[in-house]
XYZ file of C-alpha atoms in Angstrom:
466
model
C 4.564 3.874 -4.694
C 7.158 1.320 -4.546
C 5.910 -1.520 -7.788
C 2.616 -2.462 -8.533
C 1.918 -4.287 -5.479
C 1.960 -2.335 -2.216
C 2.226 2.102 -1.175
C 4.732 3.136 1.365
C 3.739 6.260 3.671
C 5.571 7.388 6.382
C 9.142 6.036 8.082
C 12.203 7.211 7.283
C 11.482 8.305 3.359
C 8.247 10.121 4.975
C 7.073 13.863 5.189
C 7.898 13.927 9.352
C 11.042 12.595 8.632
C 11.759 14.993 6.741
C 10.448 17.535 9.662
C 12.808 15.710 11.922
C 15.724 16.588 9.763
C 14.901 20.135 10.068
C 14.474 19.948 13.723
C 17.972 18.526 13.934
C 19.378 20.734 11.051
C 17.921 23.443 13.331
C 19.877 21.920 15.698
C 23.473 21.610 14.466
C 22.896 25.419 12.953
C 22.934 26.517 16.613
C 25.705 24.558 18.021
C 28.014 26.061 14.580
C 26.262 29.772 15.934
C 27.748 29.077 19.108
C 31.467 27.780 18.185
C 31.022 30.712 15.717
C 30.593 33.450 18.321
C 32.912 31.900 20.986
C 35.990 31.802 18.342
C 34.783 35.417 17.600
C 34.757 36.016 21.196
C 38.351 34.978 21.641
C 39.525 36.677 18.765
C 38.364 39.879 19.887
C 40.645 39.629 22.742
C 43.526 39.574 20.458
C 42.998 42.672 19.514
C 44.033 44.269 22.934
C 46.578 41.292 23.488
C 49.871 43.677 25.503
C 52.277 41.422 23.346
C 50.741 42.272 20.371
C 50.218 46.142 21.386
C 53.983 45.815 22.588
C 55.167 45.068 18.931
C 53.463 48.423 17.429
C 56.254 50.285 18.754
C 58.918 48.317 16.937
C 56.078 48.223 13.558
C 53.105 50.111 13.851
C 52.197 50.235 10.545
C 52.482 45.977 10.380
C 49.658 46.150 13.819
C 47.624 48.328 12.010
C 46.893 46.280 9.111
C 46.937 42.639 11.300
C 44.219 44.574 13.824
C 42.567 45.702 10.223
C 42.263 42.472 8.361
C 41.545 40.820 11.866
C 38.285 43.082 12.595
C 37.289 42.757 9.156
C 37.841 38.448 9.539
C 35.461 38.792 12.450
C 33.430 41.888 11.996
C 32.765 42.231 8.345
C 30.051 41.006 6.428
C 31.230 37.831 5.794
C 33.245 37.454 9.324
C 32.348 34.815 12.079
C 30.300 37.467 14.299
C 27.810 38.139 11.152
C 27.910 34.272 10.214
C 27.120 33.183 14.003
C 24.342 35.847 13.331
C 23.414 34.176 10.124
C 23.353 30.290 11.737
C 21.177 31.414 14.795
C 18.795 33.381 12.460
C 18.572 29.917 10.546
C 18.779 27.566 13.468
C 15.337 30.332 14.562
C 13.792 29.855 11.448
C 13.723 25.728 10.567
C 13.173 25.299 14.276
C 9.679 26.858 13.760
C 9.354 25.900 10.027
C 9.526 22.254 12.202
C 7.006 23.528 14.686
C 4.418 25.487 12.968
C 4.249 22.020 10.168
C 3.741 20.003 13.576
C 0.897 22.742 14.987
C -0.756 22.799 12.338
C -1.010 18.660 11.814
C -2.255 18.204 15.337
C -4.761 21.111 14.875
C -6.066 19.685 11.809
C -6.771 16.590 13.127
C -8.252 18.182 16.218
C -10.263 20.024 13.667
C -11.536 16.847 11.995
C -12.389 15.114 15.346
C -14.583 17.951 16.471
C -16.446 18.132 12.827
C -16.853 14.385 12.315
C -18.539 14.698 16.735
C -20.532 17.446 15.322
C -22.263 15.641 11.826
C -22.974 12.854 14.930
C -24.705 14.972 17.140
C -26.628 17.194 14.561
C -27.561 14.211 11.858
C -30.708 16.429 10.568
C -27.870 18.549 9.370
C -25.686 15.430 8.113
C -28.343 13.227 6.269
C -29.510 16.757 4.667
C -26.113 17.121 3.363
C -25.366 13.937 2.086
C -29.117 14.059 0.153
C -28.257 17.250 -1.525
C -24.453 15.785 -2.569
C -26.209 12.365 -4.091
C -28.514 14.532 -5.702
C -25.876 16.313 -7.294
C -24.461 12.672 -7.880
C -27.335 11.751 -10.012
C -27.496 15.088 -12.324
C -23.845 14.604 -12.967
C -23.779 10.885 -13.160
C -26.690 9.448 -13.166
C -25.087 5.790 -14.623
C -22.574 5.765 -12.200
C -25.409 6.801 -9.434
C -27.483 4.071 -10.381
C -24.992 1.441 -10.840
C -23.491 2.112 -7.210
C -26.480 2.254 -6.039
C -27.351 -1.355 -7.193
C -24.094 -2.660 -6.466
C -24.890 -1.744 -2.465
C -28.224 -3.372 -3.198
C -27.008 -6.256 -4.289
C -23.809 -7.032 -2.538
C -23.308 -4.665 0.672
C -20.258 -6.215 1.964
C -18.581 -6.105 -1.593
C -19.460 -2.406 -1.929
C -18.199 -1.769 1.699
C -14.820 -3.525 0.534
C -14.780 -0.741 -2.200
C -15.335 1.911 -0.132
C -13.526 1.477 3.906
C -13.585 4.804 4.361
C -17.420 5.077 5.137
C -16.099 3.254 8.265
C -13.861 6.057 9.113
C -17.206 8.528 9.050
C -19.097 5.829 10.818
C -16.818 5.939 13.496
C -15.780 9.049 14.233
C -19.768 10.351 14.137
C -20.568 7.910 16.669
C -19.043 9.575 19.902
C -21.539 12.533 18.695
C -24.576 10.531 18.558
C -23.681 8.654 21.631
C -23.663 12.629 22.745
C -27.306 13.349 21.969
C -28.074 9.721 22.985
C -27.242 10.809 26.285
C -29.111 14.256 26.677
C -32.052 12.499 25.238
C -31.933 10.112 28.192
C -31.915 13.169 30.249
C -28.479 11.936 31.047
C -28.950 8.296 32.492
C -26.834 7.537 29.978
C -24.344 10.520 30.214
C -21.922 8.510 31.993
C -21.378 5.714 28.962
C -22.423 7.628 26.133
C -20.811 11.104 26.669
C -19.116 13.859 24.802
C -15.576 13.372 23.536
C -13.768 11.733 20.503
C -13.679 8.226 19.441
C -10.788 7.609 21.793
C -11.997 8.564 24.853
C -15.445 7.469 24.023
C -14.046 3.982 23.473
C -12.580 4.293 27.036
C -16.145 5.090 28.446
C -17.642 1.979 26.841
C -14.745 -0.295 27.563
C -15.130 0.085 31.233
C -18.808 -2.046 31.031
C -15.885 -4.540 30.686
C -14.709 -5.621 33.943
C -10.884 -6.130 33.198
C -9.902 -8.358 35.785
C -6.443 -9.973 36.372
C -3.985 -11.563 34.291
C -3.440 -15.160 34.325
C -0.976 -17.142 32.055
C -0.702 -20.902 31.774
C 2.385 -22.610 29.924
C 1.440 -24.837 26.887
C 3.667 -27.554 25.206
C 6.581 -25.544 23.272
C 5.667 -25.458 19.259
C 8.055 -27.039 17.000
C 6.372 -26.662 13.351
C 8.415 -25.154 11.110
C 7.034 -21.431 10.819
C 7.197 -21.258 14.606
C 10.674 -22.572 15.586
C 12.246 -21.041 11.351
C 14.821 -18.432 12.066
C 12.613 -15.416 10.737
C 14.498 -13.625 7.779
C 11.558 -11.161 6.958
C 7.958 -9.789 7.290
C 6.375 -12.682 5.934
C 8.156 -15.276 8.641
C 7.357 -12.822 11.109
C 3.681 -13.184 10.516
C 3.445 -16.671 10.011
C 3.748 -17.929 13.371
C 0.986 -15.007 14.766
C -0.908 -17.514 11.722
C 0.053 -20.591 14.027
C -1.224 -18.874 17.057
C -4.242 -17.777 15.693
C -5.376 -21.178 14.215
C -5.575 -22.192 17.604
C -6.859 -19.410 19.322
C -10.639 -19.140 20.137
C -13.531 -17.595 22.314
C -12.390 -19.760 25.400
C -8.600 -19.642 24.490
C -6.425 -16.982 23.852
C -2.602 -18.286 22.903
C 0.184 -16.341 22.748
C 3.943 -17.208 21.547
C 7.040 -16.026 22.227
C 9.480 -16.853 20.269
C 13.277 -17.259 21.904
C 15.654 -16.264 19.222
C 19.367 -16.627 20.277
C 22.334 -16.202 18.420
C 25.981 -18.186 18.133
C 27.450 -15.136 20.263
C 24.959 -16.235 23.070
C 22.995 -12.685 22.511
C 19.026 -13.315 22.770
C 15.856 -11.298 21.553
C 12.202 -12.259 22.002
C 9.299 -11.907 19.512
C 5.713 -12.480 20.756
C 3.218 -13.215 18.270
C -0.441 -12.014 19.531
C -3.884 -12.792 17.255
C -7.063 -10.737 16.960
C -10.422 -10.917 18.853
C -12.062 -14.085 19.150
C -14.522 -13.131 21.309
C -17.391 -10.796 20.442
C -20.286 -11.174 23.342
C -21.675 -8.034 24.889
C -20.555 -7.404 28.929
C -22.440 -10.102 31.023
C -21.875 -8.125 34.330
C -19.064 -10.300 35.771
C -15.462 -10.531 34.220
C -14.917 -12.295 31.223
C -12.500 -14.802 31.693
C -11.402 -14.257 27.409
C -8.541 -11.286 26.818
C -9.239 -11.420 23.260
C -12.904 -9.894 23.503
C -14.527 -6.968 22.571
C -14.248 -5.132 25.916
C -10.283 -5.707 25.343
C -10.545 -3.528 21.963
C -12.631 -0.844 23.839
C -10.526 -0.576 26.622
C -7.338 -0.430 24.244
C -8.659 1.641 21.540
C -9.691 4.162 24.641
C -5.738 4.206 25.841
C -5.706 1.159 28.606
C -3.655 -0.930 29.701
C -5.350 -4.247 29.923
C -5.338 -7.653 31.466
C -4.189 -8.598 28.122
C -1.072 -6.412 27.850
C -0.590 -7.641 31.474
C -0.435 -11.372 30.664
C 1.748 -10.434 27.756
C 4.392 -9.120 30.099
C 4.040 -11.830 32.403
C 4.888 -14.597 29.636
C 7.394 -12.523 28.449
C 8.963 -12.771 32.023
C 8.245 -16.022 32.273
C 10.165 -16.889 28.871
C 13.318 -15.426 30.345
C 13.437 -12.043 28.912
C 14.690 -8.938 30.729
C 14.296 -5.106 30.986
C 17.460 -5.068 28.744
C 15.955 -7.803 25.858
C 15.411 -6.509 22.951
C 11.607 -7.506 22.147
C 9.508 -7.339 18.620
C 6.030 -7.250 19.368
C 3.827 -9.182 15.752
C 0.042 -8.532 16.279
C -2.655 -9.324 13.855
C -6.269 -7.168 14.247
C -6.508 -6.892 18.091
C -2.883 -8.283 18.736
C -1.712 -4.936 16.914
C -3.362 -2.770 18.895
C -2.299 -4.088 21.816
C 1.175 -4.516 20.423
C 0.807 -0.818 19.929
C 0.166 0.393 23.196
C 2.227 -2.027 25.134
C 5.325 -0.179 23.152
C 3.637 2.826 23.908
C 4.133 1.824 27.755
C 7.131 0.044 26.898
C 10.162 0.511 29.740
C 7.486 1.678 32.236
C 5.800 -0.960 35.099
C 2.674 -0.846 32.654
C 5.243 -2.830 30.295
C 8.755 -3.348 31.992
C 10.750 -4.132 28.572
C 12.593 -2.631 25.730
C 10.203 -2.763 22.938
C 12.759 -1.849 19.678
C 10.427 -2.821 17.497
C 6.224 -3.378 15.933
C 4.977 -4.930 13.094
C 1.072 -4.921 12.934
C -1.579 -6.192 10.246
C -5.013 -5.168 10.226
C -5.217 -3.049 12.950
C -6.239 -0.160 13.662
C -2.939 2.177 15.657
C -3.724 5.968 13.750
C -4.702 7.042 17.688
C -1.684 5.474 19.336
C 1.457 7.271 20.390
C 4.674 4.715 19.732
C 8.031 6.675 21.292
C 9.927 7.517 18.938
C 12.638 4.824 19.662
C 10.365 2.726 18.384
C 9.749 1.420 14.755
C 6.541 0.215 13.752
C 6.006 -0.990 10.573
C 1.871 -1.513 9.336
C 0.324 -3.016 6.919
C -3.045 -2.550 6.134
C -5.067 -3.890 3.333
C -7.268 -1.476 1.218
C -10.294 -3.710 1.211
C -9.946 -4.648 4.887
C -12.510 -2.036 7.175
C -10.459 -3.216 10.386
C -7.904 -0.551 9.804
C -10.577 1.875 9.576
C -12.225 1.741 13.120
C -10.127 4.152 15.038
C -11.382 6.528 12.342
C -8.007 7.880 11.700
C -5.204 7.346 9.366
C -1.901 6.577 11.002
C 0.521 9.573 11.265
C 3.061 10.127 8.510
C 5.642 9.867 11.833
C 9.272 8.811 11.016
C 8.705 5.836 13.044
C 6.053 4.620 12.064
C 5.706 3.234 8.232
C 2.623 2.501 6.559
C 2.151 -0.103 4.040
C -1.010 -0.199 2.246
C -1.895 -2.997 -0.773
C -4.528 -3.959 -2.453
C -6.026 -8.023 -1.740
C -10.076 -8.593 -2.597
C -10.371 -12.702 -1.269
C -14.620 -12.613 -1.607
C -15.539 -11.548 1.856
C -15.123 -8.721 4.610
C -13.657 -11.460 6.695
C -10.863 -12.610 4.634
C -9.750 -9.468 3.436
C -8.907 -9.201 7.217
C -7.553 -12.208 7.708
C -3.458 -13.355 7.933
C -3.316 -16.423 5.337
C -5.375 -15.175 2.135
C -4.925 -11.658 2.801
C -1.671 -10.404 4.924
C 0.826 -12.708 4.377
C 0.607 -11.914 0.455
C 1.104 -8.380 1.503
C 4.014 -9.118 3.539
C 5.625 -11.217 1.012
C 5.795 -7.955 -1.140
C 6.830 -5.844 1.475
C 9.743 -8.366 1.998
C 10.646 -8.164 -2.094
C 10.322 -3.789 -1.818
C 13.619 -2.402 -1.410
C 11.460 0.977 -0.303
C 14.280 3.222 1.722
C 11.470 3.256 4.569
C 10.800 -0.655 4.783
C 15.010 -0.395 4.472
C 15.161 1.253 7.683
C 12.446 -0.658 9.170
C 14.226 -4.143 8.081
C 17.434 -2.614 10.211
C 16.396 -1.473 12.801
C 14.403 -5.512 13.244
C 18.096 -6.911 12.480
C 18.310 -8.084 16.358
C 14.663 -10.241 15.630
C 16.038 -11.340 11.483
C 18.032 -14.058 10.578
C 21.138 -13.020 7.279
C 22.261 -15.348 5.123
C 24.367 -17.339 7.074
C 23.586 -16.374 10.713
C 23.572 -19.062 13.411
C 19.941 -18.223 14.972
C 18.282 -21.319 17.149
C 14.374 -20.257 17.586
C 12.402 -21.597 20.875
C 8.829 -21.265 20.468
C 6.888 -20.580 23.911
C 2.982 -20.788 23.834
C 0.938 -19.292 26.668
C -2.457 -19.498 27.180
C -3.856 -15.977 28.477
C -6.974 -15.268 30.043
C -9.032 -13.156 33.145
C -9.250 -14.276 36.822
């Protein structure tokens, strides 16, 4: 906990950090092992040197006691052969300490994705359960059972606020239902509503989405002040995905890109992308809006859509290179594909170098980000958004998570950027957090310091399917 206003998880100050350092501790143990054993190595041969044989003619008692103390500075207990011993054995050990602490996280979450597909599938079994735990509710709290039980009554979306996580159940339960949906069907269905987790479920549904092909339109450059400001922190960052998403609706999807260069004549891009827009069902035919519904599917499921497409193309289109460095700021849906365009990033699925994500509201606990890249994001505790990949982002040293607490009166605020985010990322940019350190410098290409000479062209794009 870093103050009163926001929790840090993950990043450099984070528990797989921390497994990193072994890995490379693990690492440096060997090479020492190895100059260890090769300076024993060499020494050895000193002990037959002819020179050194030579001289025990003229002082053999002298050779005796330099071959004596030199067997025992190699061969001893403490000599270099036992210590290059000693390193590998420890090099061995946090190598699989590493390991076995990695294992073990990716089999627990396997774990959970198989029990969560299981309580779908067999809900008999599920509702049965959770009747027997609110019984035991009411015996040992029956005030506290009744009042939550009125406050749901009364004000479902409040009480949903309160408690995200029944998202997270929701979620991950649904590939399993979808499952028996299926087999019930006698497997018309099987094709769309098969076995699987939530991500590759998502990918099932998201192809009743024809995806179509990018197309990108210019629009006049934006010269308010939060788009064309030299960005100094989270909070500047985020305001001009705010710009973009005032203007963004179901029949327009706009995009910036924001030129930063510097006195030196170095550039770096940022590109600002908002959340879904569109929420229609598929119509059959492609859906000429990238910020739709079938977008999340297809994302959440591990695609690379029209959207990320257009992305690249007004990147290319606002000058930027393979070499550029590029900060990708999405909001909801904008994060998530901000996620897995850096997860393609310096491939032809995404031909730039991606340094650096910052995303609010969305949900990225099932996307991969190389490890080159930091992603910094925040999620609000009230805000169900986060919740609907079902899985909390990974503690990775990469990625830091920045949770805070923001109730605004409804389910859609507590999502949105203005009443909700930005006063998250204001905090974020007053933490001095060792993580959110790290985070801030590794982003110093994309932030202005006091006193830097940074000019900021905003480019708008419209985006949509042909």
């Amino acid at each position: 906990m870093t103050g009163a206003a926001i929790e840090v998880r993950g990043g450099a100050g984070g528990v797989e950090a921390d497994l990193a350092d072994l890995s490379a501790l693990a690492g440096s143990s060997l090479d020492l092992a190895e100059a260890l054993a090769t300076t024993s190595a060499l020494c050895h041969g000193m002990l037959a040197d002819p020179d050194l044989l030579a001289s025990a003619v003229l002082d053999p008692v002298g050779v005796a006691r330099f071959e004596a103390a030199l067997l025992a500075a190699l061969d001893g207990a403490g000599g270099l052969t036992a210590l290059a011993v000693a390193f590998t054995a420890r090099a061995a050990t946090l190598r699989a300490a590493a390991e076995a602490y990695a294992a073990a996280d990716a089999a627990l979450a396997g774990l959970a994705d198989d029990l969560h597909w299981a309580a779908g599938f067999f809900p008999e079994a599920t509702v049965g359960g959770l009747l027997v735990l609110g019984a035991g509710r009411v015996l040992t709290d029956p005030v506290g059972a009744v009042d939550g039980a009125r406050d749901l009554a009364d004000d479902p979306e409040g009480w949903l606020a309160e408690h995200p996580g029944v998202v997270d159940h929701l979620v991950n339960a649904a590939p399993g239902a979808a499952s028996r949906l299926g087999l019930s069907t006698g497997g018309r269905l099987s094709p769309w509503f098969g076995g699987g987790d939530v991500r590759s479920a998502a990918a099932r549904l998201g192809r009743l989405w024809p995806d179509g092909a990018p197309v990108v339109a210019a629009r006049p450059d934006d010269v308010r002040a939060a788009a064309v400001r030299p960005p100094r922190g989270v909070a500047d960052l985020l305001a001009a995905v705010d710009l973009r998403s005032e203007e963004s609706d179901a029949d327009r999807d706009h995009i910036g890109v924001r030129v930063l260069t510097r006195a030196d004549g170095t550039t770096a891009y940022v590109v600002d992308i908002p959340g879904t827009q569109d929420w229609d069902l598929p119509g059959g035919g492609v859906n000429p809006a990238t910020n739709d519904l079938g977008t999340n599917l297809r994302v959440l499921g591990g695609d690379v859509t029209t959207r990320q497409r257009a992305i690249a193309e007004a990147l290319r289109r606002a000058g930027a290179g393979p070499a550029d460095p590029v900060l990708l700021v999405g909001h909801s849906q904008g994060g998530m594909v901000a996620a897995q365009a850096a997860h393609d990033a310096g491939t032809a699925d995404f031909p730039y170098d991606v340094r650096c994500v910052l995303t609010a509201g969305a949900p990225i606990g099932r996307v991969e980000v190389p490890a080159r890249v930091r992603v910094l994001a925040l999620e609000n505790v009230h805000d169900v958004v986060p919740h609907l990949d079902g899985r909390d982002n990974d503690d990775d040293a990469n990625v830091t998570t920045v949770t805070f607490e923001r109730r605004t009166g409804g389910l859609g605020t507590d999502h949105g950027l203005r009443n909700s985010y930005l006063h998250g990322a204001r905090a974020v940019d007053r933490s001095e957090d060792p993580s959110l350190a790290a985070y801030r410098a590794s982003a110093a290409p994309f932030l202005a310091g006091p006193g830097d000479d940074v000019t900021v062209v905003a480019r708008v794009y419209s985006i949509s399917r042909g």
